[in-house]
PDB file of C-alpha atoms in Angstrom:
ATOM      1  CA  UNK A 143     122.230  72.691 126.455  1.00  0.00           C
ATOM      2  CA  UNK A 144     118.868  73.600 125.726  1.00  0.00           C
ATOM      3  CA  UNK A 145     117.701  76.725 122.887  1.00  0.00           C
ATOM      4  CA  UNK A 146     114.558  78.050 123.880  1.00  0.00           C
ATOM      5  CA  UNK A 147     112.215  79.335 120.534  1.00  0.00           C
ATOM      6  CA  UNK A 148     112.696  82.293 122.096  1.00  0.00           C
ATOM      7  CA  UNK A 149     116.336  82.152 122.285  1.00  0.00           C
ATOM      8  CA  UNK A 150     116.582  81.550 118.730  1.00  0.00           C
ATOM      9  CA  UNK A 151     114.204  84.248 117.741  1.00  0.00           C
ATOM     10  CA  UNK A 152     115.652  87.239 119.245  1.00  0.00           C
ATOM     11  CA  UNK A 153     118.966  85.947 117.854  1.00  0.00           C
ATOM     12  CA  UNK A 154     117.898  85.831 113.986  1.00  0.00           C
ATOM     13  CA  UNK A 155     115.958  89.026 114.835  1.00  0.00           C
ATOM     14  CA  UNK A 156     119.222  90.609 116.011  1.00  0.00           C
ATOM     15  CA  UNK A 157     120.855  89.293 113.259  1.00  0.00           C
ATOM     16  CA  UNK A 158     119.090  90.548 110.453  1.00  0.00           C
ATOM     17  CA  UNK A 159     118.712  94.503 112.027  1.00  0.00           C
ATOM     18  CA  UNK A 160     121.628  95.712 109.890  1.00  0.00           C
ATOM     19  CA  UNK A 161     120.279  94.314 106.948  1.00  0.00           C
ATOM     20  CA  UNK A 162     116.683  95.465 107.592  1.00  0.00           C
ATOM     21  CA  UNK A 163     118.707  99.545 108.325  1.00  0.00           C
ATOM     22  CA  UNK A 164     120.605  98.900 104.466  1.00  0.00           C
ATOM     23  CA  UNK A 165     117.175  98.133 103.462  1.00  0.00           C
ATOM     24  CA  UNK A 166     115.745 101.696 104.771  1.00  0.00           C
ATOM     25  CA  UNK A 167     118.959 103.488 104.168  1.00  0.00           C
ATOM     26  CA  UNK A 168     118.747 102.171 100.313  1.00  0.00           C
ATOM     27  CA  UNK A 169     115.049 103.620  99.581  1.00  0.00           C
ATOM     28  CA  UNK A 170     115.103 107.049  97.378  1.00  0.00           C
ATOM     29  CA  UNK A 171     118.977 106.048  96.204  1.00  0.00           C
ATOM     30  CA  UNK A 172     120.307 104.886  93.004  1.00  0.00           C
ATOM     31  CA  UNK A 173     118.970 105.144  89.249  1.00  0.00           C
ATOM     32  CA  UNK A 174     115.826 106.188  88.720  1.00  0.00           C
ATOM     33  CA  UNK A 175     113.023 106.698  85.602  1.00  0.00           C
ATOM     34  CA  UNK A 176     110.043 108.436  85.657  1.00  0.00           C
ATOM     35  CA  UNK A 177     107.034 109.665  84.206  1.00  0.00           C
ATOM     36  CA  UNK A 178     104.647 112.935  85.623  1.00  0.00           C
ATOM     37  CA  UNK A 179     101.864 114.731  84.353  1.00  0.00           C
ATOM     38  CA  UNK A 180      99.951 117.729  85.541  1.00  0.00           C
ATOM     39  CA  UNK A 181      99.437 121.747  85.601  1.00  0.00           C
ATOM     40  CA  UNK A 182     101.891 124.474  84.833  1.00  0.00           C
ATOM     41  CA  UNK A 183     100.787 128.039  84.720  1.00  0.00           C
ATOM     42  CA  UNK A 184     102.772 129.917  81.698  1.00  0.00           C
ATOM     43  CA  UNK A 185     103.159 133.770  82.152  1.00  0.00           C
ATOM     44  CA  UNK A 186     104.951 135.724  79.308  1.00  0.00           C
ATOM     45  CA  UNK A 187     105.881 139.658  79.155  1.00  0.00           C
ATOM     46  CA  UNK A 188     106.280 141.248  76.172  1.00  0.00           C
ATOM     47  CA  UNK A 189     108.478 144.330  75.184  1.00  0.00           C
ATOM     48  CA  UNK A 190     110.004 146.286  72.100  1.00  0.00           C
ATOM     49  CA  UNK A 191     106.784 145.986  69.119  1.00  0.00           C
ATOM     50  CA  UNK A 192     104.617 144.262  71.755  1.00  0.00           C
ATOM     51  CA  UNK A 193     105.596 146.422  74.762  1.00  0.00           C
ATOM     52  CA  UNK A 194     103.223 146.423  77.730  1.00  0.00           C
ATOM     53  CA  UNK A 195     101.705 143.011  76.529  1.00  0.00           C
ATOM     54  CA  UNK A 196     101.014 139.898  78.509  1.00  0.00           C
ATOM     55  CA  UNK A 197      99.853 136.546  78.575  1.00  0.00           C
ATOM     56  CA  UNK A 198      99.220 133.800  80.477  1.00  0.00           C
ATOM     57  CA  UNK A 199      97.343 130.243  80.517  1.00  0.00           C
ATOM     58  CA  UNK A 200      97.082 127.279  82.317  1.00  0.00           C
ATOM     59  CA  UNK A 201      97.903 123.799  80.408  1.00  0.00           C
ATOM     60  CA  UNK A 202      98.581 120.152  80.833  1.00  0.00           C
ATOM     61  CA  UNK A 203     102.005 118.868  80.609  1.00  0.00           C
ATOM     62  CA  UNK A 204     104.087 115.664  80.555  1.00  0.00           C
ATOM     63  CA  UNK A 205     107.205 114.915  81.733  1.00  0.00           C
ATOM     64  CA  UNK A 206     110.288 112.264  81.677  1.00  0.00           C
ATOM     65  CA  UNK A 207     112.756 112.444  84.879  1.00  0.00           C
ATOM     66  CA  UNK A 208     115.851 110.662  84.818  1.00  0.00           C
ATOM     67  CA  UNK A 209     118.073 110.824  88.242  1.00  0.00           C
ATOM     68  CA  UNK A 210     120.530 108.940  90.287  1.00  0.00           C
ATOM     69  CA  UNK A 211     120.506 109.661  94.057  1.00  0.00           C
ATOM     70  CA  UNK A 212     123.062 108.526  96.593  1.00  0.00           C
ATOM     71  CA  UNK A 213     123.300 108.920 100.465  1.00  0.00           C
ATOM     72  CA  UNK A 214     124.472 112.115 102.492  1.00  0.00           C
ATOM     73  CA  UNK A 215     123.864 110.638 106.061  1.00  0.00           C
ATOM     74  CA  UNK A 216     121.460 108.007 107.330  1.00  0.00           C
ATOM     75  CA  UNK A 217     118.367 110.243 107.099  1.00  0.00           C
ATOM     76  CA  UNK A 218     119.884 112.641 104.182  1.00  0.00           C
ATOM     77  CA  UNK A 219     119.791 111.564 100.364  1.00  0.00           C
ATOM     78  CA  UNK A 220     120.470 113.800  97.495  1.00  0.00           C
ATOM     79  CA  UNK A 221     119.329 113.250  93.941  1.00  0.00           C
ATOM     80  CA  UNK A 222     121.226 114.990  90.869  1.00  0.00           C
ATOM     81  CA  UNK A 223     118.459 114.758  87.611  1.00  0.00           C
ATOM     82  CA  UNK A 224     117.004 116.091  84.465  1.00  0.00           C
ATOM     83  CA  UNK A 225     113.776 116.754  82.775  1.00  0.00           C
ATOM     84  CA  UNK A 226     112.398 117.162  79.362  1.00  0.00           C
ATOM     85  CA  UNK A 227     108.900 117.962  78.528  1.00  0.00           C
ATOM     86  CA  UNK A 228     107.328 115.389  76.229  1.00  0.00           C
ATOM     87  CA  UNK A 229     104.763 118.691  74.716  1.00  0.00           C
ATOM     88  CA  UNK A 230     104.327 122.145  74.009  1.00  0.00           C
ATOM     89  CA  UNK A 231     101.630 124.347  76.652  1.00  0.00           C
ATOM     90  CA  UNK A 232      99.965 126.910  75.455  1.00  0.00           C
ATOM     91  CA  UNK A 233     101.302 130.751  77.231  1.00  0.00           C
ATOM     92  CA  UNK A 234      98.228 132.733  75.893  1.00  0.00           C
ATOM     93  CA  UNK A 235      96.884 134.978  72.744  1.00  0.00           C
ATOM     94  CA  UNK A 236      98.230 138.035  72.278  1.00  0.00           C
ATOM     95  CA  UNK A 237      95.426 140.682  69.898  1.00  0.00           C
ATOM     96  CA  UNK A 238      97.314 143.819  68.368  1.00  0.00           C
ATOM     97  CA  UNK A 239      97.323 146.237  65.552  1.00  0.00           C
ATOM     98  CA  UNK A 240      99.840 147.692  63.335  1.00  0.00           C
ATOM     99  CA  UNK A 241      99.395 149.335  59.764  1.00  0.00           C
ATOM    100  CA  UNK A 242      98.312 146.856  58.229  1.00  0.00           C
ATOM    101  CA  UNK A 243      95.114 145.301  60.203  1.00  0.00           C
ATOM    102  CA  UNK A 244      94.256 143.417  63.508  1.00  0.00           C
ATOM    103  CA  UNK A 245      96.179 139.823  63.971  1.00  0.00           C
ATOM    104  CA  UNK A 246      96.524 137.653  66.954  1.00  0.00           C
ATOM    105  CA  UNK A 247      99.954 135.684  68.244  1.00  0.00           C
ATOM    106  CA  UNK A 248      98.895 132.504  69.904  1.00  0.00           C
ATOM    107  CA  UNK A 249     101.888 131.420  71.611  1.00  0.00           C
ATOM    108  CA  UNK A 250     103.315 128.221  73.146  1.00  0.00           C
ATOM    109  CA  UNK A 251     106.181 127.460  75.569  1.00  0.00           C
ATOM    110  CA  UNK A 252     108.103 124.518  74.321  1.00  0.00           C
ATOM    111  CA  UNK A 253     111.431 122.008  74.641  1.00  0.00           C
ATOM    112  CA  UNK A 254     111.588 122.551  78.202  1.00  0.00           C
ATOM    113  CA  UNK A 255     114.175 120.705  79.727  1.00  0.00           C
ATOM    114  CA  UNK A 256     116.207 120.985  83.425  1.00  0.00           C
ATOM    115  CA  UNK A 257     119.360 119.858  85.165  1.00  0.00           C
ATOM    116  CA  UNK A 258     118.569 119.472  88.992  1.00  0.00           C
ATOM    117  CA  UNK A 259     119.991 118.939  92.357  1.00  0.00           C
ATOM    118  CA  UNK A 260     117.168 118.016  94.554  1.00  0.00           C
ATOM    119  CA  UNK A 261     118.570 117.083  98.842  1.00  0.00           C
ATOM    120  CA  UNK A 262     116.024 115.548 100.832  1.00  0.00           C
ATOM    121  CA  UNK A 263     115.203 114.392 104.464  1.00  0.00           C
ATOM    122  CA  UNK A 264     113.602 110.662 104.803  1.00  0.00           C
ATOM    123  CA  UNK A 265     110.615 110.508 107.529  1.00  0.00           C
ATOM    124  CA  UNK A 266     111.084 106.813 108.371  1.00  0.00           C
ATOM    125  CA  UNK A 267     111.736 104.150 105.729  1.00  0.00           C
ATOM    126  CA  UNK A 268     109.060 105.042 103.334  1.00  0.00           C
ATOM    127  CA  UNK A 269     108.940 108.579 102.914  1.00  0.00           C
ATOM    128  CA  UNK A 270     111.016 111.810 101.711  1.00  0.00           C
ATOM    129  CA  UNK A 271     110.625 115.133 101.660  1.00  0.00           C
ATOM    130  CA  UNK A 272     113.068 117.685  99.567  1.00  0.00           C
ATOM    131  CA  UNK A 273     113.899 120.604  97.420  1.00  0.00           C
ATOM    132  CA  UNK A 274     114.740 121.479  94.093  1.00  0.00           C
ATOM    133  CA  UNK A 275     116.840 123.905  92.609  1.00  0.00           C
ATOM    134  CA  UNK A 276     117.864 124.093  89.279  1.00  0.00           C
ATOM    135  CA  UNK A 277     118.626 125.606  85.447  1.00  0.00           C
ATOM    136  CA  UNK A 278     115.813 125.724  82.776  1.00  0.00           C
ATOM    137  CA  UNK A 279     116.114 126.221  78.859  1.00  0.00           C
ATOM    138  CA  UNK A 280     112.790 126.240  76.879  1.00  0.00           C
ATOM    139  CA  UNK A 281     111.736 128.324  73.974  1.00  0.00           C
ATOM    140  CA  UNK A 282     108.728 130.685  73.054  1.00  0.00           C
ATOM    141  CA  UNK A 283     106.937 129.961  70.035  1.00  0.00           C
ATOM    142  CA  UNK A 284     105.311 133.073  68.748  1.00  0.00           C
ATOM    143  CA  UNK A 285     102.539 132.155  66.252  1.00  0.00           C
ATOM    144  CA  UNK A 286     101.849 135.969  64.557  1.00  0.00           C
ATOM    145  CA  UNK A 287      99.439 135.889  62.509  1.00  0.00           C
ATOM    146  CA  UNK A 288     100.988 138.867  60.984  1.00  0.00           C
ATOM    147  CA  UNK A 289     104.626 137.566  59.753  1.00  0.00           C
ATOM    148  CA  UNK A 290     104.334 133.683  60.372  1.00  0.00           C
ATOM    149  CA  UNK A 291     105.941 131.848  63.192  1.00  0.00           C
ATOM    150  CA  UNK A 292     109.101 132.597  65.518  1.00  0.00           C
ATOM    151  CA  UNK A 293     110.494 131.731  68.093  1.00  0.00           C
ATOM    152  CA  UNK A 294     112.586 133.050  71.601  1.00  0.00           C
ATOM    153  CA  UNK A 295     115.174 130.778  73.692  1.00  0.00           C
ATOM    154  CA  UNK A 296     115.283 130.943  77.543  1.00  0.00           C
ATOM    155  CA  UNK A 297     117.082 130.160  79.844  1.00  0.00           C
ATOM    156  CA  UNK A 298     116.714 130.365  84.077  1.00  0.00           C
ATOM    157  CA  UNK A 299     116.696 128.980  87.537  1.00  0.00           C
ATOM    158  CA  UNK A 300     114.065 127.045  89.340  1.00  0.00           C
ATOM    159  CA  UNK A 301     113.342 125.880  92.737  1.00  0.00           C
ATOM    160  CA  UNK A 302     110.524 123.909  94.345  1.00  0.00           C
ATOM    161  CA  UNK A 303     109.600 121.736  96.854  1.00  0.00           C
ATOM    162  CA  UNK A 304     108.298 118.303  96.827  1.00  0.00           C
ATOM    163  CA  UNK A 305     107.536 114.534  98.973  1.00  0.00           C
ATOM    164  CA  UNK A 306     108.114 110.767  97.926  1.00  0.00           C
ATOM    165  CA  UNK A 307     106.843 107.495  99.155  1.00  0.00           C
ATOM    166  CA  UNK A 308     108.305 104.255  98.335  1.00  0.00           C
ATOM    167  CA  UNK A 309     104.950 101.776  97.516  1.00  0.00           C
ATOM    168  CA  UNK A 310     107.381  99.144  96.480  1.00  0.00           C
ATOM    169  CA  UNK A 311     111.152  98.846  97.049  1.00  0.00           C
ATOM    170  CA  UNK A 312     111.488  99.840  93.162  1.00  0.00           C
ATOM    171  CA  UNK A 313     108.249 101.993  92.545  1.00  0.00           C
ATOM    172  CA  UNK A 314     108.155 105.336  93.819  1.00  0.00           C
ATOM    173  CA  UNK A 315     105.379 108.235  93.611  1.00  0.00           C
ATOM    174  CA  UNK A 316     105.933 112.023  94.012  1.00  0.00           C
ATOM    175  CA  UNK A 317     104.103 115.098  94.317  1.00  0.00           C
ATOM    176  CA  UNK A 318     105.958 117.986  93.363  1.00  0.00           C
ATOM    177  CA  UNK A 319     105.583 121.983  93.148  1.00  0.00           C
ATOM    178  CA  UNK A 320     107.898 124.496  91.257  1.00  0.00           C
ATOM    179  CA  UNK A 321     108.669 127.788  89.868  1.00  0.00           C
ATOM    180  CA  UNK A 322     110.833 128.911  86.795  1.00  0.00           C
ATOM    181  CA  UNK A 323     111.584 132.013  86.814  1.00  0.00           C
ATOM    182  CA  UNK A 324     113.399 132.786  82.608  1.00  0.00           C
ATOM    183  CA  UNK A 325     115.688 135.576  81.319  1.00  0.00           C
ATOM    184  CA  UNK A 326     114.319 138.378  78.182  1.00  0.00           C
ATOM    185  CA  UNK A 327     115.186 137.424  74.629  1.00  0.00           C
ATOM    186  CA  UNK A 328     114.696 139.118  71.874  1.00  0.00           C
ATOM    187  CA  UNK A 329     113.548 137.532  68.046  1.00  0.00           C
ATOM    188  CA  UNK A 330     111.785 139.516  65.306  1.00  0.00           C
ATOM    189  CA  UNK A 331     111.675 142.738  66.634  1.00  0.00           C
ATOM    190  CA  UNK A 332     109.581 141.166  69.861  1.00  0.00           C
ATOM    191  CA  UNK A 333     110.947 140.500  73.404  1.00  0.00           C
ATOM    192  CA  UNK A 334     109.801 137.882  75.436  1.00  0.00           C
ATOM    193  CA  UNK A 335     110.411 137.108  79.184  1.00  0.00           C
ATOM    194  CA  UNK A 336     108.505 133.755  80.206  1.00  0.00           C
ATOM    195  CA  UNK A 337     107.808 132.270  83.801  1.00  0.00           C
ATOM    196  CA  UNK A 338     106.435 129.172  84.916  1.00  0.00           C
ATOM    197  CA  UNK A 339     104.486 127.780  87.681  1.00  0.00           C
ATOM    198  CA  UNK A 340     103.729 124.024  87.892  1.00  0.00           C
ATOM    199  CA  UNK A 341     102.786 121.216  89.500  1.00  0.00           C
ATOM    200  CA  UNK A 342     103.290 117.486  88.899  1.00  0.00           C
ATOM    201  CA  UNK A 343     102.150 113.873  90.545  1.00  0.00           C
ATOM    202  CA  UNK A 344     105.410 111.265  88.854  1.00  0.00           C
ATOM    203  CA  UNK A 345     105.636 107.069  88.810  1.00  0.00           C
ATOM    204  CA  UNK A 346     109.347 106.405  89.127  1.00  0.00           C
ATOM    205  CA  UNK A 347     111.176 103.050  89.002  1.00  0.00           C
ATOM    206  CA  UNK A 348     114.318 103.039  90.449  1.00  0.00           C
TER     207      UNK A 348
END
């Protein structure tokens, strides 16, 4: 009995289909590292000795993610992460005057680190887009040139939105946008209620 090329073709094709769908299916799953850098907007309010103060500033900022993400459905992944910033950004000066003179507190937001959830939808094989919600601690460093340093812990919720792309079947890069929104503290007769915008371009290798 004779095979045509074509025969033999279509069946290896047909063959090989589930493997090529576990292919797809397996992009934006499993362990993951990665590195991001760009722009986060610190905002801080100020209450009790600096009531009705306010600062904010725009710095640079790097970041480790470490995440494992597993399947929901054939289109639906979800990852479950965390994040620690690798530097302090700067939140802005604030001037005053008490009894005794003029002094400045240059402040800086700093060991900011997350626990996520982030669910996503994959646009073919390549792509995903998601969200991101999830809890925040990071403290305020309050530089007063007054009475020395101190600092503030926060903590909060954050949510964001963001899109992958596989370039590789290990290498992934992501674009991502977010919000923290952080709770008033109190240290040194000074109250401090931070917020944070940000966004972030990672390399991850999963």
């Amino acid at each position: 009995m004779k095979i045509s090329t074509l025969s033999v073709i279509t069946g290896i094709s047909l063959a090989l289909l589930p493997v090529t769908l576990v292919r797809a299916e397996g992009n934006f799953t499993g362990a993951s590292v990665a590195i991001g850098a760009g722009a986060v907007r610190n905002h801080i309010e100020y209450g009790e000795f600096l009531d009705g103060e306010s600062t904010s500033h725009t710095a640079v900022v790097g970041r480790v993610d470490l995440s494992y993400g597993f399947n929901l459905a054939p289109r639906w992944v979800a990852n479950i992460g965390a994040t620690y910033d690798l530097n302090k950004t700067d939140a802005g000066t604030v001037h005053f005057t008490d009894y005794a003179g003029s002094f400045d507190s240059v402040n800086k937001l700093k060991d900011h680190l997350s626990i996520y959830v982030a669910p996503g939808y994959r646009f073919g094989s390549d792509w995903l887009g998601y969200a991101k919600l999830g809890w925040h601690s990071a403290k305020v460093e309050l530089n007063d040139g007054e009475i020395g340093r101190y600092e503030t812990r926060h903590s909060g919720f954050g949510y964001g939105l963001g899109v992958a792309t596989a370039l590789t079947p290990h290498v992934e890069l992501r674009l991502e946008i977010g919000r923290v929104d952080f709770n008033r503290n109190e240290s040194e007769d000074t109250t401090a209620k931070p917020d944070q915008t940000d966004a972030l371009v990672y390399i991850g290798y999963r």
